[in-house]
Amino acid sequence: MPSHPLRVAVVCSSNQNRSMEAHNILSKRGFEVRSFGTGSHVKLPGPAPDKPNVYDFKTTYEQMYNDLVRKDKELYTQNGILHMLDRNKRIKSRPERFQSCKDQFDLVITFVKYQLGIVNTSREQETFTPVHVINVDIQDNHEEATLGAFLICELCQCIQHTDDMENEMDELLQEFEDKSNRPFLHTVCFY
Amino acid sequence: NMAVTSVASQFFNEDEDTAIVDMTTSEKVVDLLNQAALIATDSKLTVLKQVQELIINKDPSLLDNFLDEIIAFQTDKSMEVRKFVIGFIEEACKRDNELLLKLIANLNMLLKDESVNVVKKAILTLTQLYKVALQWFVRSKTMSDMQEACWDMVTQMKEEVLAMLEVDNDGVRTHAIKFTESLIITLSPRTSDSDTPKRQEGDISLDKISKDHAYIRYDTLCGEGKSALEQLLKFMVHPAISSINLTTALGSLATLARQRPMFMSEVVQAYETLHANLPPTLAKSQVSSVRKNLKLHLMAVLKHPCSLEFQGQISTLLLDLGMSQNEITRHTPAPREPRKRPRHEPYTEGKKLKIEPALIEDDEDKEEPAPPSISKPSSVPVVQSAIDLTAEFLRPLLSPENVANLVLISMVYLPDVMPASFQATYTPVESAGTDAQIKHLARMMATQMTAAGVGPGLEQCKARDEKAGKEEGMDEGIGESSKDLLIKRKVPVMGQAISVVGGGYGDKSQTETGEAPQVKRLPEPILPSTQIKTPGTSGKRKVFRLADVIQPLTDTQLEKLTNMAVKRILHSEKAIAQSGMAHVRVKLLSRLVTQFEGMMKDDVLEFILEDIRTRSDLAFSLLYQEYNTYLSQQPTGLLDSYDHCLFTLLSGLQEKPEQRDGLFTKIVLEAPLITESALEVIRRYCEDESRVYLGMTTLKELIVKRPSRQFQYLHVLLDLSSHEKEKVRSNALSFIKRMYEKDQLRDYIEKFALNYMQLLVHPNPPSLLFGADKDTEVASPWTEDTVRQCLYLYLSLLPLNHRLVHELASVYTEAIADIKRSVLRVIEQPIRGMGMKSPQLLLLVENCPKGAETLVTRCLHILTDKGKCVHMGREVTQALPKLIKLNPIVVKEVFNRLLGTQHSEGSSSMSPLTPGELLISLHNVDSTKCDMKSIIKATNLCFGEKNVYTSEVLAVVMQQLMEQSPLPILLMRTVIQSLSMYPRLGGFVMNILSRLIVKQVWKYPKVWEGFVKCCQRTKPQSYSVLLQLPPAQLTSVFERCPEMREPLLQHVHSFTPHQQAHIPASIMTVLEANSKQPEPEAMQPVVLERQVMANVTITPVATFTPVATPPVRAEPIPVPLRDPEPALQQYLPSKKEEEEPMEEGETAPACQEETADTTLQVSRDYCHPFVAVTEVGCIYVECFEKV
């Protein structure tokens, strides 16, 4: 079992819902966790599917919150966006883009398959230190995000308790797959 | 004052301040290190990291001082601390390359740490330090011993990490893969089209290594790089590769393809192979992970301009992986717009620029590795891969029928459950039957076939590689390994691919290739400390040298330790056997033991002998090893050690109680060489009565199978043939007899036997006969035993080679009387074995050498010894012509033996011949083989033996002789003699005479003569016989004996008239014929007769030994005319042995019949082919005259 807490990155597209939900739970459980988005912008649902609210990664959750309150408080309260932003701003100030992060992790968790590729190619390798990347498909809604967060938390706890994470990961993931009935894609990248 | 003080204090303070400032870092480090020794892991790490920061970054001059203290933590309990030490080593070495010399050994230790995490960290660090070390060493043209040692260790560690591709731990393997990737990049040349990440721009690579470096060989490194690639590719196709390892390897290949496009072909092929053969062990989600990765990496490869040539294959793969054609096209680099990476531009300087040597200091490197790529023209044809070739081969074969058949056939092999990999890869075939699809199918099959090691492509490639390898070898000389081929082969491919595209682009790209400028600016880590430090300063003093810290062991200690080590191996038999490594142990032991002198060997031998049955492997291994050692020391090597080993093994086996496993034989026969002492053991083995047969069988095998020394082995066997133990001797003799049949051994055996026999001429037995231990000073006399000893072998050979008998005779004549007696006793068996017919024996008898008479007599004695030569009747008969010509004394002796008249114990039934048969045989002796005189003498010998030749016997003889046709010459002589001996046979003789008339006796002149004589002697009894003659013959009688006519006439006249009426008139005419004139020759026959008769009576009988029991047969008396079987039956059984059953079957009943034909047949059994009657007649007359 690694003597230090697992360094985990949770990655979704806009660093709002799924990654933040998981961030929330994992940090409460004592993991060294950070969350990221991979999109070029931060997108939040708008009044219609083709009219999302788009921010850049520099915008704080607070600013977004205020912006949406100003735009249509009722709508964004009803669809839970404000509630989400409120939670997020209490975790950290603003969304972060994975591609810009220079830190190293033990484990990266993504929620959309294509993010695997982004994670894979986000950096040039230098030290060859491996980082394991796991993808669990989680739909981008509040309920799924919550379920996903708990699933991921459990997974991280299990990994934290392995004697030799790299050697046992395969088996562990198979168990989780069977238990959760979701496919876990697993790959490895190198810093 | 104050001022002074203040100034002074100021000075002081200043000094102190400076000192404090100076001390601070150092002291802080000391303080931190002291803390670190005591605190818990977490804070320890923090503290150590501070130290690292201080001495590496803040004040590197302290690095050397505190190195040992930091390194001491490499044995810390916490793996995190150990990992820290590794990180520190990396940083320190990067900072000061010189430290590599000290620290590489520490890293090596940590590379073997028990914690996988530490090992992984060590691999990561080695990945970096390998490059660092290489770069550092390459820079210096000459290297110190220490530097060379350091590089050797790095190389060795590199091999160890490569070997870790095979370890059990998934994570360690992952790290090993990445190391391999980095190694391949480093050990292959960077080219202009290499897509090198910015961070690695300064990294060392093969192209920067000069070909004439004093220690680091360009060729070696190049070979190592290729070997690493091979290992990686081999690793990839392992059927049970884990999904993460596979993912890692896929990524590594992509990196290789992009950074070293020369490997692109291998990479794409590996991808294809993998895609077509996903490991069956992967779970469903792992399959998708792998496929996802494969897709990503393929796209990355596709983006590289050099992928152009492989676009077809890559696109096909991507399509299979579920990518749309549009997407693929989007990712494909446009061939006409070669992306020029900015870093290339500054170096573009016109075309055909020769690549400049990579090293700054290097100004004479005209033959750099990369040039071949340019110097070789692009006209070299594209080299197709095995898959390409096989696919081309398959494509025309994929007719709808064939494909349908393939599908049907493969149905049988489908698994019960659909494998995850199939499920994932399966996409419904949309364009079935189209050209594109067939091509695709052919390619997929080709990939599978190539992976499975079959297909024409693979064979062609192999042939091509071999050919290329040869050419390469010729061009480059022996030093260049064929592995260089890889690069040289690939480069033209790239050139070709570009030129294929055509015109403008070709030029451009060539320009680009041509410029392929190696960055002249070498990445030079600015390491002030390295430059400041001069060789030989403090840095070197601390270098770890094994020799400094160890003390040599004393010889005794060494020996003890060695012995203990060997003993441990020796006694770990079971444990090792369970691990299945017994053969390794055996090999190890035998190698070890043969290298050391002394006790160890004996220990091992003893150990083997404790249970040789199960330890024979070790025994053989040891033996061979010893022999090997001997051979390797030729021509001065000694066999002692081998001899000792073989001797001990064999003696051990020989001394052990009986074992039936044939191990002794096995060792003897499989030993590479039989030494003298080993042969001695074999001899002892043979002398052991319980194992004599096995021993001699072994010896025989040696003789037969090792011709080079066969006489040496044969000698042992021959020696044993006179062994005192009967069993040993008889076995040896029977083995030798078999050997004697072999031509190449015959002479030797014979000489040995004769030499041994020749010893008998010595007055005293030579010491040779006694064996070393029994030899005495005083010459002992010959004894029965010693005589026998000299003869055993000879006598057993004698029946096999009768010629040898003459040697015996010559020895015999020279030997003293005692020996003669012994000889006479021992020859019985072999002489009998030779048999009466033996020409050599007869020759001996005939030419009986002077002084050997007793020997010859003894031989005959033995041959005719009744009771022991039951089956010799026929032989005797055949030998008779010769026998009877012998010295009369000898003949008499023979007859005595034959007739059983000498030995009282011999009952007549045991005799080979009945007396009657003997006499008949004499009558039938072929007169061409023997003169009549001898025959008559011989018959006289018989008649002299009245006790044997009773009237009954003679009656049977006469009866049988009379039935023969033609009639024997001596018939009538015998009849007359019998009659004179036994007058009461008169009636019987008349009967005979009557029957002779029936047989027209007058046709045999000599017999007829006798007939007339007989009648004359037996008148008046014979009158009735005479009256039965035809008139002409009666006339002939009267011509011979005119005086008979008158009495006969009177006899007739005394008949009653009735009786007279029965006399034919013609007879009466003859009787009454008036011929009273005396005939001139009338008296001659009478004289002759008298002579014969006189001879008979004169025959000396005195020499005959009296007979205790007359061996008379119970034969029918008096006239066996009607019942001759008893005699015949006596005779027949002995014939049975030698005659065809059919013949015998005909013979027996024939005897009972009286027809002329069958009589003839019977008589033939007794007769030799007859000679012309006239001739016989002459002899008859002659012999009668002489007597």
XYZ file of C-alpha atoms in Angstrom, chain A residues 1-4 102 113-118 120-121 123-130 132 163-167 170-171 174 177 183-188 190, chain B residues 79-80 116-117 120 124 127-128 131 168-172 174-175 178 181-182 197-200 242-244 247-248 255 283 285-286 288-289 292-293 296-297:
76
model
C 0.000 0.000 0.000
C 1.486 3.308 -1.011
C 2.484 5.239 2.042
C 1.152 8.476 0.643
C 1.841 20.121 -14.937
C -14.086 7.647 -23.610
C -12.534 10.179 -25.874
C -10.930 11.854 -22.907
C -8.661 8.894 -22.636
C -7.022 10.035 -25.799
C -6.756 13.585 -24.623
C -2.857 10.252 -23.415
C -1.557 12.912 -25.684
C 1.979 15.739 -22.454
C 5.343 14.791 -23.730
C 6.847 12.047 -21.740
C 9.974 12.786 -19.815
C 10.478 10.726 -16.711
C 8.483 7.734 -17.909
C 6.678 7.625 -14.601
C 3.464 5.803 -15.321
C -2.919 4.911 -14.819
C -0.025 -3.702 -1.877
C 1.149 -3.201 -5.381
C -1.265 -1.064 -7.264
C 0.106 -1.661 -10.723
C 0.133 -5.357 -10.321
C -6.316 -5.355 -13.668
C -7.993 -7.762 -11.350
C -12.547 -6.670 -13.440
C -16.804 -4.050 -13.781
C -17.112 -1.137 -18.524
C -13.914 0.276 -17.057
C -11.395 1.174 -19.680
C -7.905 1.138 -18.368
C -4.772 2.470 -19.894
C -1.472 3.855 -18.831
C 3.761 8.318 -18.869
C 10.745 2.031 0.652
C 9.814 5.654 0.250
C 8.835 -3.553 -6.490
C 8.255 0.138 -6.030
C 10.472 0.591 -10.500
C 13.099 5.041 -14.095
C 16.368 5.174 -17.952
C 17.707 8.635 -17.357
C 21.652 8.420 -21.349
C 5.979 -11.596 -12.825
C 5.109 -8.126 -11.719
C 2.951 -6.193 -14.137
C 4.182 -2.812 -12.986
C 7.829 -3.748 -13.215
C 5.551 -1.750 -17.612
C 8.627 0.101 -16.436
C 9.419 2.082 -21.116
C 11.630 2.195 -25.550
C 14.032 4.807 -24.317
C 10.010 15.903 -28.381
C 11.495 19.193 -27.343
C 12.595 17.953 -23.977
C 14.634 15.227 -25.551
C -1.482 -8.126 -19.832
C -3.653 -5.345 -21.141
C -1.577 -2.635 -19.486
C -1.093 -0.671 -23.943
C 2.332 0.445 -22.826
C 6.926 6.706 -29.979
C -11.447 -9.273 -20.910
C -13.332 -3.984 -21.495
C -9.620 -4.598 -21.839
C -11.864 -2.039 -25.889
C -9.102 -0.296 -23.980
C -8.918 2.487 -28.183
C -5.214 2.821 -27.560
C -4.905 6.589 -30.779
C -1.405 5.407 -31.507
